[in-house]
Amino acid sequence: MPKDLLDLVYSIMLSMKFDIEPLANAHCDTGENPLWDADKRLIYWEDIPNGRVFQLNVDTLEWSKIYDGPLVGGFTLQEDGRLLLFRENEFGILQDDGSVQSLARDLFPETGRFNDVMADPFGGVLAGTMGKERGLNGGLFHVSPSGEMKQLWTGSNCSNGMGYSPDRKTFYWTNTTAKTIFAFDHDPQNGQFSNVRAFIQTPIHEGSPDGMAVDANGEIWSARWGGWGIFHYDLEGKLIEKIEMPVERVSSLIFGDDDLQSLYITTAGGKDDSDTADGTLYRVRVNVKGQPEYRSRVGL
């Protein structure tokens, strides 16, 4: 049997053990940044270019739009339960009425808009950016709890998913431009990074690595833009399995539910006047636990 056909059969066999459950089709152009709120039992996600943020109750599966305004490149859950939105070139707190209390404006405009962010173990935020006009001046920034912002790395057009190992001694960062997930040594006491190296390099035919999550075993789950799936890697960076998704542009994922064994997966490519599945939020049950997400304390 030809290798391409063998690969297809193997991929189908792997995907058969997963139940892909569509939850909400907001026809997102670029669905992104799913985030689990264990206290309120909500999943938040966004549609970046259309400036929309949504929430879904995981018990009732009812969902609604909670923000409609300037584009949001990512957000974190604050320690007080509010969302910290990173918009075009600013960040601020989402209020109950849908308005945003700005905490900082006009941040490093030469790098382009924010794209994919996560809270760190110390209450700060790691915030990626897009290269302006598709240049390699995007990168990764750190925002301290006091709101101080500094650049950590540059040289990417599209900074993307991030995560920490369970012992916090390794930090992973996705550089979509280079089709590479990088690993850094991380000091869990002072938050310093060192010894950067390429950890996972993705073949062109598998699409581009996008959002990601790290499970309780320290293994990586990578969403694949243009790759029709979620790719699961072991501690050595070797592919374990692929979750085949029904849409091509799979953008990000988060572990959620009480047992942290559900993947909530965002996708892209939808349009408001379309009836396709592109841009749907999905849920998939898996046999490993995720890690609780850190919460930010910026401005608190």
GROMACS .gro file of C-alpha atoms in nm, residues 17-284:
model
  268
   17LYS     CA    1  -1.163   0.743   1.900
   18PHE     CA    2  -1.257   1.111   1.941
   19ASP     CA    3  -1.610   1.248   1.951
   20ILE     CA    4  -1.599   1.593   1.788
   21GLU     CA    5  -1.886   1.796   1.938
   22PRO     CA    6  -1.981   2.131   1.781
   23LEU     CA    7  -2.098   2.375   2.049
   24ALA     CA    8  -2.139   2.722   1.901
   25ASN     CA    9  -2.109   2.844   1.545
   26ALA     CA   10  -2.054   3.218   1.564
   27HIS     CA   11  -1.914   3.205   1.207
   28CYS     CA   12  -1.586   3.344   1.342
   29ASP     CA   13  -1.347   3.483   1.085
   30THR     CA   14  -1.066   3.402   1.329
   31GLY     CA   15  -1.193   3.226   1.640
   32GLU     CA   16  -0.917   3.232   1.900
   33ASN     CA   17  -0.803   3.239   2.264
   34PRO     CA   18  -1.047   2.993   2.431
   35LEU     CA   19  -1.025   3.030   2.809
   36TRP     CA   20  -1.187   2.824   3.086
   37ASP     CA   21  -1.339   2.999   3.390
   38ALA     CA   22  -1.378   2.722   3.649
   39ASP     CA   23  -1.558   2.950   3.896
   40LYS     CA   24  -1.835   3.053   3.657
   41ARG     CA   25  -1.820   2.735   3.444
   42LEU     CA   26  -1.780   2.942   3.129
   43ILE     CA   27  -1.568   2.916   2.818
   44TYR     CA   28  -1.466   3.249   2.666
   45TRP     CA   29  -1.341   3.292   2.310
   46GLU     CA   30  -1.306   3.566   2.052
   47ASP     CA   31  -1.332   3.653   1.685
   48ILE     CA   32  -1.022   3.868   1.637
   49PRO     CA   33  -1.081   4.083   1.326
   50ASN     CA   34  -1.451   4.132   1.398
   51GLY     CA   35  -1.385   4.254   1.751
   52ARG     CA   36  -1.619   4.012   1.926
   53VAL     CA   37  -1.583   3.815   2.252
   54PHE     CA   38  -1.821   3.534   2.343
   55GLN     CA   39  -1.900   3.319   2.644
   56LEU     CA   40  -2.055   2.971   2.665
   57ASN     CA   41  -2.205   2.804   2.971
   58VAL     CA   42  -2.071   2.447   2.962
   59ASP     CA   43  -2.373   2.311   3.151
   60THR     CA   44  -2.653   2.463   2.942
   61LEU     CA   45  -2.449   2.518   2.623
   62GLU     CA   46  -2.610   2.862   2.595
   63TRP     CA   47  -2.376   3.120   2.449
   64SER     CA   48  -2.376   3.493   2.394
   65LYS     CA   49  -2.165   3.785   2.278
   66ILE     CA   50  -2.024   3.990   2.568
   67TYR     CA   51  -1.808   4.239   2.378
   68ASP     CA   52  -1.835   4.407   2.038
   69GLY     CA   53  -1.579   4.673   1.954
   70PRO     CA   54  -1.219   4.723   1.836
   71LEU     CA   55  -1.042   4.396   1.760
   72VAL     CA   56  -0.912   4.185   2.047
   73GLY     CA   57  -0.590   3.990   1.990
   74GLY     CA   58  -0.614   3.795   2.315
   75PHE     CA   59  -0.721   3.811   2.678
   76THR     CA   60  -0.655   3.667   3.021
   77LEU     CA   61  -0.874   3.599   3.322
   78GLN     CA   62  -0.789   3.829   3.609
   79GLU     CA   63  -0.770   3.713   3.970
   80ASP     CA   64  -1.090   3.909   4.041
   81GLY     CA   65  -1.279   3.723   3.765
   82ARG     CA   66  -1.281   3.998   3.502
   83LEU     CA   67  -1.126   3.972   3.156
   84LEU     CA   68  -0.813   4.165   3.064
   85LEU     CA   69  -0.840   4.243   2.691
   86PHE     CA   70  -0.536   4.302   2.471
   87ARG     CA   71  -0.666   4.500   2.177
   88GLU     CA   72  -0.494   4.657   1.875
   89ASN     CA   73  -0.225   4.840   2.069
   90GLU     CA   74  -0.358   4.868   2.424
   91PHE     CA   75  -0.491   4.659   2.709
   92GLY     CA   76  -0.772   4.712   2.958
   93ILE     CA   77  -1.043   4.556   3.175
   94LEU     CA   78  -1.374   4.446   3.024
   95GLN     CA   79  -1.661   4.597   3.224
   96ASP     CA   80  -2.005   4.444   3.282
   97ASP     CA   81  -2.163   4.681   3.029
   98GLY     CA   82  -1.921   4.575   2.751
   99SER     CA   83  -1.701   4.883   2.775
  100VAL     CA   84  -1.327   4.863   2.840
  101GLN     CA   85  -1.136   5.045   3.114
  102SER     CA   86  -0.803   5.112   2.945
  103LEU     CA   87  -0.489   5.050   3.152
  104ALA     CA   88  -0.228   5.129   2.884
  105ARG     CA   89  -0.241   5.276   2.533
  106ASP     CA   90  -0.013   5.326   2.230
  107LEU     CA   91   0.215   5.034   2.311
  108PHE     CA   92   0.504   4.963   2.073
  109PRO     CA   93   0.304   5.049   1.757
  110GLU     CA   94   0.591   4.941   1.532
  111THR     CA   95   0.527   4.573   1.614
  112GLY     CA   96   0.164   4.553   1.502
  113ARG     CA   97  -0.138   4.427   1.694
  114PHE     CA   98  -0.148   4.181   1.983
  115ASN     CA   99  -0.200   3.814   1.901
  116ASP     CA  100  -0.241   3.535   2.159
  117VAL     CA  101  -0.165   3.604   2.525
  118MET     CA  102  -0.149   3.407   2.850
  119ALA     CA  103  -0.114   3.484   3.220
  120ASP     CA  104   0.214   3.378   3.379
  121PRO     CA  105   0.267   3.214   3.721
  122PHE     CA  106   0.349   3.551   3.882
  123GLY     CA  107   0.033   3.742   3.786
  124GLY     CA  108   0.181   3.903   3.478
  125VAL     CA  109   0.098   3.840   3.112
  126LEU     CA  110   0.298   3.711   2.817
  127ALA     CA  111   0.161   3.884   2.508
  128GLY     CA  112   0.251   3.807   2.149
  129THR     CA  113   0.226   4.048   1.857
  130MET     CA  114   0.193   4.032   1.481
  131GLY     CA  115   0.463   4.178   1.261
  132LYS     CA  116   0.344   4.505   1.111
  133GLU     CA  117   0.276   4.484   0.737
  134ARG     CA  118   0.386   4.118   0.748
  135GLY     CA  119   0.735   4.211   0.862
  136LEU     CA  120   0.951   4.022   1.109
  137ASN     CA  121   0.911   4.285   1.380
  138GLY     CA  122   0.652   4.091   1.579
  139GLY     CA  123   0.748   3.903   1.891
  140LEU     CA  124   0.670   3.846   2.255
  141PHE     CA  125   0.626   4.095   2.539
  142HIS     CA  126   0.588   4.065   2.914
  143VAL     CA  127   0.345   4.277   3.114
  144SER     CA  128   0.414   4.286   3.488
  145PRO     CA  129   0.133   4.305   3.746
  146SER     CA  130   0.215   4.676   3.783
  147GLY     CA  131   0.160   4.723   3.408
  148GLU     CA  132   0.523   4.763   3.309
  149MET     CA  133   0.585   4.622   2.961
  150LYS     CA  134   0.907   4.495   2.810
  151GLN     CA  135   0.997   4.305   2.495
  152LEU     CA  136   1.139   3.954   2.537
  153TRP     CA  137   1.188   3.836   2.178
  154THR     CA  138   1.143   3.963   1.826
  155GLY     CA  139   1.190   3.832   1.473
  156SER     CA  140   0.851   3.675   1.402
  157ASN     CA  141   0.565   3.781   1.183
  158CYS     CA  142   0.312   3.586   1.390
  159SER     CA  143   0.365   3.507   1.758
  160ASN     CA  144   0.124   3.242   1.880
  161GLY     CA  145   0.043   2.978   2.144
  162MET     CA  146   0.237   2.942   2.470
  163GLY     CA  147   0.249   2.718   2.774
  164TYR     CA  148   0.449   2.602   3.076
  165SER     CA  149   0.554   2.253   3.179
  166PRO     CA  150   0.388   2.138   3.505
  167ASP     CA  151   0.708   2.205   3.703
  168ARG     CA  152   0.738   2.548   3.534
  169LYS     CA  153   1.097   2.472   3.437
  170THR     CA  154   1.020   2.483   3.062
  171PHE     CA  155   0.830   2.744   2.866
  172TYR     CA  156   0.702   2.682   2.513
  173TRP     CA  157   0.636   2.951   2.252
  174THR     CA  158   0.494   2.906   1.904
  175ASN     CA  159   0.651   3.106   1.623
  176THR     CA  160   0.403   3.045   1.343
  177THR     CA  161   0.623   3.226   1.092
  178ALA     CA  162   0.903   2.974   1.144
  179LYS     CA  163   0.654   2.683   1.176
  180THR     CA  164   0.833   2.602   1.501
  181ILE     CA  165   0.748   2.558   1.868
  182PHE     CA  166   1.046   2.675   2.072
  183ALA     CA  167   1.138   2.561   2.423
  184PHE     CA  168   1.306   2.783   2.683
  185ASP     CA  169   1.451   2.700   3.021
  186HIS     CA  170   1.246   2.888   3.281
  187ASP     CA  171   1.343   2.965   3.639
  188PRO     CA  172   1.027   2.903   3.845
  189GLN     CA  173   1.158   3.128   4.122
  190ASN     CA  174   1.231   3.449   3.931
  191GLY     CA  175   1.064   3.396   3.592
  192GLN     CA  176   1.383   3.434   3.388
  193PHE     CA  177   1.415   3.260   3.049
  194SER     CA  178   1.728   3.108   2.893
  195ASN     CA  179   1.858   2.842   2.653
  196VAL     CA  180   1.610   2.880   2.369
  197ARG     CA  181   1.598   2.593   2.118
  198ALA     CA  182   1.368   2.458   1.850
  199PHE     CA  183   1.152   2.183   2.002
  200ILE     CA  184   0.896   2.095   1.734
  201GLN     CA  185   0.932   2.187   1.368
  202THR     CA  186   0.621   2.120   1.162
  203PRO     CA  187   0.626   1.998   0.801
  204ILE     CA  188   0.470   2.233   0.546
  205HIS     CA  189   0.202   1.980   0.450
  206GLU     CA  190   0.073   1.969   0.812
  207GLY     CA  191  -0.020   2.338   0.819
  208SER     CA  192   0.112   2.603   1.058
  209PRO     CA  193   0.130   2.567   1.438
  210ASP     CA  194  -0.111   2.807   1.607
  211GLY     CA  195  -0.249   2.800   1.961
  212MET     CA  196  -0.137   2.534   2.205
  213ALA     CA  197  -0.186   2.382   2.551
  214VAL     CA  198   0.034   2.175   2.780
  215ASP     CA  199  -0.129   1.889   2.971
  216ALA     CA  200  -0.064   1.765   3.325
  217ASN     CA  201   0.197   1.522   3.192
  218GLY     CA  202   0.389   1.802   3.024
  219GLU     CA  203   0.287   1.696   2.672
  220ILE     CA  204   0.198   1.949   2.403
  221TRP     CA  205  -0.131   1.980   2.214
  222SER     CA  206  -0.090   2.208   1.911
  223ALA     CA  207  -0.370   2.354   1.698
  224ARG     CA  208  -0.283   2.352   1.332
  225TRP     CA  209  -0.394   2.636   1.103
  226GLY     CA  210  -0.444   2.477   0.763
  227GLY     CA  211  -0.379   2.133   0.911
  228TRP     CA  212  -0.732   2.006   0.989
  229GLY     CA  213  -0.653   1.906   1.344
  230ILE     CA  214  -0.494   1.908   1.687
  231PHE     CA  215  -0.149   1.745   1.706
  232HIS     CA  216  -0.048   1.579   2.035
  233TYR     CA  217   0.327   1.546   2.111
  234ASP     CA  218   0.518   1.363   2.383
  235LEU     CA  219   0.791   1.502   2.610
  236GLU     CA  220   1.051   1.450   2.337
  237GLY     CA  221   0.850   1.635   2.075
  238LYS     CA  222   0.739   1.321   1.891
  239LEU     CA  223   0.388   1.302   1.749
  240ILE     CA  224   0.158   1.074   1.950
  241GLU     CA  225  -0.172   1.127   1.773
  242LYS     CA  226  -0.382   1.367   1.572
  243ILE     CA  227  -0.739   1.472   1.639
  244GLU     CA  228  -0.892   1.513   1.295
  245MET     CA  229  -1.120   1.817   1.286
  246PRO     CA  230  -1.400   1.884   1.033
  247VAL     CA  231  -1.260   2.225   0.933
  248GLU     CA  232  -0.922   2.325   0.793
  249ARG     CA  233  -0.825   2.624   1.006
  250VAL     CA  234  -0.790   2.503   1.364
  251SER     CA  235  -0.667   2.799   1.566
  252SER     CA  236  -0.645   2.726   1.939
  253LEU     CA  237  -0.752   2.508   2.233
  254ILE     CA  238  -0.785   2.499   2.611
  255PHE     CA  239  -0.846   2.225   2.868
  256GLY     CA  240  -1.173   2.274   3.054
  257ASP     CA  241  -1.454   2.118   3.262
  258ASP     CA  242  -1.424   2.004   3.623
  259ASP     CA  243  -1.183   1.722   3.541
  260LEU     CA  244  -0.985   1.927   3.285
  261GLN     CA  245  -1.030   1.647   3.032
  262SER     CA  246  -1.226   1.837   2.768
  263LEU     CA  247  -1.054   2.027   2.491
  264TYR     CA  248  -1.240   2.339   2.381
  265ILE     CA  249  -1.120   2.417   2.030
  266THR     CA  250  -1.160   2.734   1.824
  267THR     CA  251  -1.158   2.743   1.445
  268ALA     CA  252  -1.153   3.006   1.173
  269GLY     CA  253  -1.270   3.081   0.821
  270GLY     CA  254  -1.635   3.163   0.892
  271LYS     CA  255  -1.848   3.442   0.750
  272ASP     CA  256  -2.171   3.584   0.892
  273ASP     CA  257  -2.366   3.505   0.576
  274SER     CA  258  -2.233   3.147   0.553
  275ASP     CA  259  -2.377   2.818   0.675
  276THR     CA  260  -2.044   2.631   0.684
  277ALA     CA  261  -1.886   2.484   0.998
  278ASP     CA  262  -1.582   2.712   0.969
  279GLY     CA  263  -1.546   2.932   1.277
  280THR     CA  264  -1.724   2.690   1.512
  281LEU     CA  265  -1.628   2.626   1.876
  282TYR     CA  266  -1.586   2.251   1.939
  283ARG     CA  267  -1.545   2.022   2.240
  284VAL     CA  268  -1.350   1.695   2.244
   0.00000   0.00000   0.00000
